mmCIF file of C-alpha atoms and ligand atoms in Angstrom:
data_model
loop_
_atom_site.group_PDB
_atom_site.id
_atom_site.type_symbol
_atom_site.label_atom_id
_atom_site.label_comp_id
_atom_site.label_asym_id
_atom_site.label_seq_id
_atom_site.Cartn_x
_atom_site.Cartn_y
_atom_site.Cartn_z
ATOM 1 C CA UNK A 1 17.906 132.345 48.485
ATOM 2 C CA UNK A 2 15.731 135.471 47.813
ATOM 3 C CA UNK A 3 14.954 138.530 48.841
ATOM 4 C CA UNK A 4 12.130 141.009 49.088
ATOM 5 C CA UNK A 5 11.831 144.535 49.669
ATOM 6 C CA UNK A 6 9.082 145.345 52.489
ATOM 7 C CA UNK A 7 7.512 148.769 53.611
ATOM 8 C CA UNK A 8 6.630 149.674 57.056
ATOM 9 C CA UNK A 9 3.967 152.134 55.912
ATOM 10 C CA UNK A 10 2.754 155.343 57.430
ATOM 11 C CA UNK A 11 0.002 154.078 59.230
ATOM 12 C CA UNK A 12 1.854 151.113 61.005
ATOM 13 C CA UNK A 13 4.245 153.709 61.815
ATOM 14 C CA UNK A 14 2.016 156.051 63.777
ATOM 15 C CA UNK A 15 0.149 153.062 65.420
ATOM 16 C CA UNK A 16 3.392 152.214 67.364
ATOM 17 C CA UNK A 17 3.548 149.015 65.198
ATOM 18 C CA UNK A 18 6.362 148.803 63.061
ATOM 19 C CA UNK A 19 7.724 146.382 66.037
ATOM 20 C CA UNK A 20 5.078 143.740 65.081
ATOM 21 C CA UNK A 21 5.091 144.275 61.638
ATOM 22 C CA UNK A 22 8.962 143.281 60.928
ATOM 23 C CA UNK A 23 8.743 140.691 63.800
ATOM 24 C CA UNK A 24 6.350 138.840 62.127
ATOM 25 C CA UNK A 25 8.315 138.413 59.146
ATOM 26 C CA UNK A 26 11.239 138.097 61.269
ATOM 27 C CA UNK A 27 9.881 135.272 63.298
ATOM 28 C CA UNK A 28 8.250 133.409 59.828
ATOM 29 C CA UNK A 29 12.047 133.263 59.161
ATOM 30 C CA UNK A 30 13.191 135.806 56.852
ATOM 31 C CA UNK A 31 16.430 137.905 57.558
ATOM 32 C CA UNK A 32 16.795 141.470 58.228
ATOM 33 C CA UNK A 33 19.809 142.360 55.628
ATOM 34 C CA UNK A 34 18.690 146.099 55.091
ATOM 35 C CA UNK A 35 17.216 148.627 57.182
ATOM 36 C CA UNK A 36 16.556 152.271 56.825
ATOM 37 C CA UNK A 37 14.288 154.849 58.610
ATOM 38 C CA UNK A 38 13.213 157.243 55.910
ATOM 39 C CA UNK A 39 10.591 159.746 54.683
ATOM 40 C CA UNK A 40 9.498 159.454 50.735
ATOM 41 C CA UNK A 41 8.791 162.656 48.761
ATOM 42 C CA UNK A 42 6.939 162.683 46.030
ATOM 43 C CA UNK A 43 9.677 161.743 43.304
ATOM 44 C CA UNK A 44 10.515 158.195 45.235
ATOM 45 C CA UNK A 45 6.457 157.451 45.441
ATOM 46 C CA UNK A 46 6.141 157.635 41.496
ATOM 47 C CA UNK A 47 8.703 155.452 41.224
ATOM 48 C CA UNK A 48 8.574 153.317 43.837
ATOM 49 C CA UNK A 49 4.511 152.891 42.593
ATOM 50 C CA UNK A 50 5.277 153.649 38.751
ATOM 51 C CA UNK A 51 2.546 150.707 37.416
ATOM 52 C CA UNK A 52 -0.287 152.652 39.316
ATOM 53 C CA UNK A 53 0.150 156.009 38.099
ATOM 54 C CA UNK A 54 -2.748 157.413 37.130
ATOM 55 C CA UNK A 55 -5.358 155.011 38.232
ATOM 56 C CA UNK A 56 -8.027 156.828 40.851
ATOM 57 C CA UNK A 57 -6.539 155.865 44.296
ATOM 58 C CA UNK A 58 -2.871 157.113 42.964
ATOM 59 C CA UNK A 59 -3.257 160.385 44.985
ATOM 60 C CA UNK A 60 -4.226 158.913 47.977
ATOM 61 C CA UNK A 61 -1.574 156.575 47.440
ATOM 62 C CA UNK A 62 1.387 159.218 47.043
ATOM 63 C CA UNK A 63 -0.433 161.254 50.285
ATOM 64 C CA UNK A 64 -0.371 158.249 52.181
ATOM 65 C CA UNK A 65 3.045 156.996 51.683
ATOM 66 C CA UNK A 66 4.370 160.268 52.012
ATOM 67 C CA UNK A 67 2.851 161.165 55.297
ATOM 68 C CA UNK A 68 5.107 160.140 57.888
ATOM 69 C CA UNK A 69 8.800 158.310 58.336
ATOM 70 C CA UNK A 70 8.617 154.727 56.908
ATOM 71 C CA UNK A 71 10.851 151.945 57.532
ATOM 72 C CA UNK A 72 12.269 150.214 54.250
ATOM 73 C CA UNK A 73 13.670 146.373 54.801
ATOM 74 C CA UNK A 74 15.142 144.069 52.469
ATOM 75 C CA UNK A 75 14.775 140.464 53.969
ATOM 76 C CA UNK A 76 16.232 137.292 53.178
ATOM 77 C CA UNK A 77 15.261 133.288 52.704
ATOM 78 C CA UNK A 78 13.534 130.760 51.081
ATOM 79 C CA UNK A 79 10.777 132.226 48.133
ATOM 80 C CA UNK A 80 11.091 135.668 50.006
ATOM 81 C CA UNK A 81 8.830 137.282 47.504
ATOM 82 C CA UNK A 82 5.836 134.825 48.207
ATOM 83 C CA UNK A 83 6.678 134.217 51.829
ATOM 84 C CA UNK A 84 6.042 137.746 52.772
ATOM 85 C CA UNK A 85 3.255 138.535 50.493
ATOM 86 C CA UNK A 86 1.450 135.334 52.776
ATOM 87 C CA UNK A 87 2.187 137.028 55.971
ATOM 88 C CA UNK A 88 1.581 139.864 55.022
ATOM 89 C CA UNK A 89 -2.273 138.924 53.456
ATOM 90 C CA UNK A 90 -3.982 140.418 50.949
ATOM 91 C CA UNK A 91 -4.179 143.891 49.312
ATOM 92 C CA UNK A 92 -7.883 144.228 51.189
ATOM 93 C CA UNK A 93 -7.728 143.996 54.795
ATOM 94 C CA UNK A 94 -11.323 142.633 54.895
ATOM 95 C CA UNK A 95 -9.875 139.905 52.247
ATOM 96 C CA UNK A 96 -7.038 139.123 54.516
ATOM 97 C CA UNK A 97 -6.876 135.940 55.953
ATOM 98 C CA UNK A 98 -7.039 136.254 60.380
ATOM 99 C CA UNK A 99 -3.475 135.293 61.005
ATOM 100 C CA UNK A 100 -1.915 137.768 58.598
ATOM 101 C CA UNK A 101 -0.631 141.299 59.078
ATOM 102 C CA UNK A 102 -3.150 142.576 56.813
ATOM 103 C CA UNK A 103 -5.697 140.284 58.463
ATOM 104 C CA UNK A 104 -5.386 140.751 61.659
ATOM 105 C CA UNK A 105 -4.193 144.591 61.930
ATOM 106 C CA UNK A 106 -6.279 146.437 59.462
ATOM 107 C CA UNK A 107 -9.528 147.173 57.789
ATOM 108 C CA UNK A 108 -8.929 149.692 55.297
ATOM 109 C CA UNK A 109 -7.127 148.506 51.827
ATOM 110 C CA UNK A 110 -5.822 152.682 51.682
ATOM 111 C CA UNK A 111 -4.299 152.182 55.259
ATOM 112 C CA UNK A 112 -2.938 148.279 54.932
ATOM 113 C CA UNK A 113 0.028 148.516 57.020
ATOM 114 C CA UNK A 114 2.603 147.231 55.190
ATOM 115 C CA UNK A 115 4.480 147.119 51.357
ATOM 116 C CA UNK A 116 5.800 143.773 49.992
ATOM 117 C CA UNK A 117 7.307 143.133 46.029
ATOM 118 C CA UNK A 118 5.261 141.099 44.079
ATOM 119 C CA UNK A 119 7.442 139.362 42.216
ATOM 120 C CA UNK A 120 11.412 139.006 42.323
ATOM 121 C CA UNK A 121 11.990 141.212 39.479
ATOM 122 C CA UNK A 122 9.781 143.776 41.293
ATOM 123 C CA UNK A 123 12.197 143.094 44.668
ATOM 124 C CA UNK A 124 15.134 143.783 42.802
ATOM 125 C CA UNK A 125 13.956 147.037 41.038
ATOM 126 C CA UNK A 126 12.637 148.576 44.314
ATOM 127 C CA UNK A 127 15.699 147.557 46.414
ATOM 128 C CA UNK A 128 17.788 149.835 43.927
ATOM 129 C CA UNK A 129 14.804 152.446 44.762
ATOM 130 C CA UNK A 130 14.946 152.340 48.543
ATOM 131 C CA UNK A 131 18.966 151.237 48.926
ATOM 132 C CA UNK A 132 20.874 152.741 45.725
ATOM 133 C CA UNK A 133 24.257 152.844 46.108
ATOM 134 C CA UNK A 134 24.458 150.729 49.667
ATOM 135 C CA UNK A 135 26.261 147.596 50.348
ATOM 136 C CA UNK A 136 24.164 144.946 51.662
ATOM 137 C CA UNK A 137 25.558 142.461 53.976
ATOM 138 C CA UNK A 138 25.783 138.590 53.251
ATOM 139 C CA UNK A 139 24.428 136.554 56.169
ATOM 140 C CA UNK A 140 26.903 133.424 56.659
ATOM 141 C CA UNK A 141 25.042 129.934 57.744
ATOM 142 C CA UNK A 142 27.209 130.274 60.546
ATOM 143 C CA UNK A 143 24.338 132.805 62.022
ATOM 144 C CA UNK A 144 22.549 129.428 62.932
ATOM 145 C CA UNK A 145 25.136 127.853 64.727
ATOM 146 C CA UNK A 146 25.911 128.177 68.385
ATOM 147 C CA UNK A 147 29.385 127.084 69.505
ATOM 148 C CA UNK A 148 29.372 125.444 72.789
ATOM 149 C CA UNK A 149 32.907 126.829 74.925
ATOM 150 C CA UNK A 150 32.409 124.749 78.407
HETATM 151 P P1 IDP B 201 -0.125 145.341 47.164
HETATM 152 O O1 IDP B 201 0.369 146.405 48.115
HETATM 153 O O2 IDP B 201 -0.834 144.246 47.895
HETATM 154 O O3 IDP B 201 0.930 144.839 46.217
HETATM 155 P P2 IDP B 201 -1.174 146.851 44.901
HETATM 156 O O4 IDP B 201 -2.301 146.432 44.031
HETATM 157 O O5 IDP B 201 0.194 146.800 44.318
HETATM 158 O O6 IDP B 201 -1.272 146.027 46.260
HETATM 159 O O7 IDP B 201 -1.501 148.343 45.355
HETATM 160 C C1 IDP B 201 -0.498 149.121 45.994
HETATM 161 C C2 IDP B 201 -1.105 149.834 47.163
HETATM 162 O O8 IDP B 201 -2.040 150.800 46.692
HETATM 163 C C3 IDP B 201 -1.919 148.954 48.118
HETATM 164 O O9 IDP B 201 -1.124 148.288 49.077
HETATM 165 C C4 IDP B 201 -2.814 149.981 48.763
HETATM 166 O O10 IDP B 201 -2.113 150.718 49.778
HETATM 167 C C5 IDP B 201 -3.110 150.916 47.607
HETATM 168 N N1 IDP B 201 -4.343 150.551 46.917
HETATM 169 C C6 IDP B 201 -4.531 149.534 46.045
HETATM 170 N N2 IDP B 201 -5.796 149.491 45.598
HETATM 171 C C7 IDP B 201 -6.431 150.513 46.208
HETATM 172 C C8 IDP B 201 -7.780 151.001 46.162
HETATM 173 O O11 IDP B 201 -8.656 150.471 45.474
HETATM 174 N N3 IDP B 201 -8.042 152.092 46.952
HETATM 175 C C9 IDP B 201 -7.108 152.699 47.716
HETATM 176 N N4 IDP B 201 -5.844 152.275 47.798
HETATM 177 C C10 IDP B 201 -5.501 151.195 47.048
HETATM 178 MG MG1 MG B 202 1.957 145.817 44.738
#
């Protein structure tokens, strides 16, 4: 079991569609075991984003990520990491395959909806960014079982 930290970014956020965003990853069938409304200053988008500070979009990064309350996620299941990153599509809107977030919601590759860790090491390191210090709970198999009481 993995998990994966995902980013309902700014732009998602003021389009009304953080909704379809975490429901598609809900309904590929990765668990919600973290959730948090937040806004990011400046300090947490260095950070979170340290390996593309100082390339020539990293200002336009920081603006955009800081513009508006996000919602952070850390979801659960099978290859997590990889699972996500295929809903999600890739980095380029335009390069996204139709059927993906990316692919289906956006166009622009500075306004692409939605964060997801690249790796499992990555997931780990930005989970302590976005949920230091908080308890996350542990889903029981049980979750999948209904109990039939006549
Ligand atoms: P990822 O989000 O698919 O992992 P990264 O290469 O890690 O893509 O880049 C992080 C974020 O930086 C992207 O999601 C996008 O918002 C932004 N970004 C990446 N490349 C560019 C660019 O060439 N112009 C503007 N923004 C970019
Ligand atoms: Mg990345």
């Amino acid at each position: 079991m993995e998990r994966t930290l995902i980013l309902v970014k700014p732009d998602a956020m003021q389009r009304g569609l953080a909704g379809e965003v975490l429901s598609r990853l809900e309904r590929r069938g990765l668990r919600i075991v973290g959730l948090r409304l937040l806004q990011v200053d400046r300090a947490m988008a260095e950070r979170h984003y340290a390996e593309h500070v100082g390339k020539g979009f990293f200002e336009g990064l920081v603006g955009y990520i800081t513009s508006s309350p996000i919602i952070a996620a850390v979801l659960e299941g099978t290859n997590a990491v990889a699972a996500a990153r295929q809903t999600m599509g890739s980095t380029r809107p335009t390069e996204a395959a139709p059927g993906t977030i990316r692919g289906d919601l956006g166009l622009e590759v500075g306004r692409n909806l939605v964060h997801g860790s690249d790796s499992p090491e990555s997931a780990a390191r930005e989970i302590g960014i976005f949920f230091e210090g908080m308890d996350l709970p542990t889903w029981s198999r049980n979750v999948d079982q209904w109990v039939f009481e006549g």
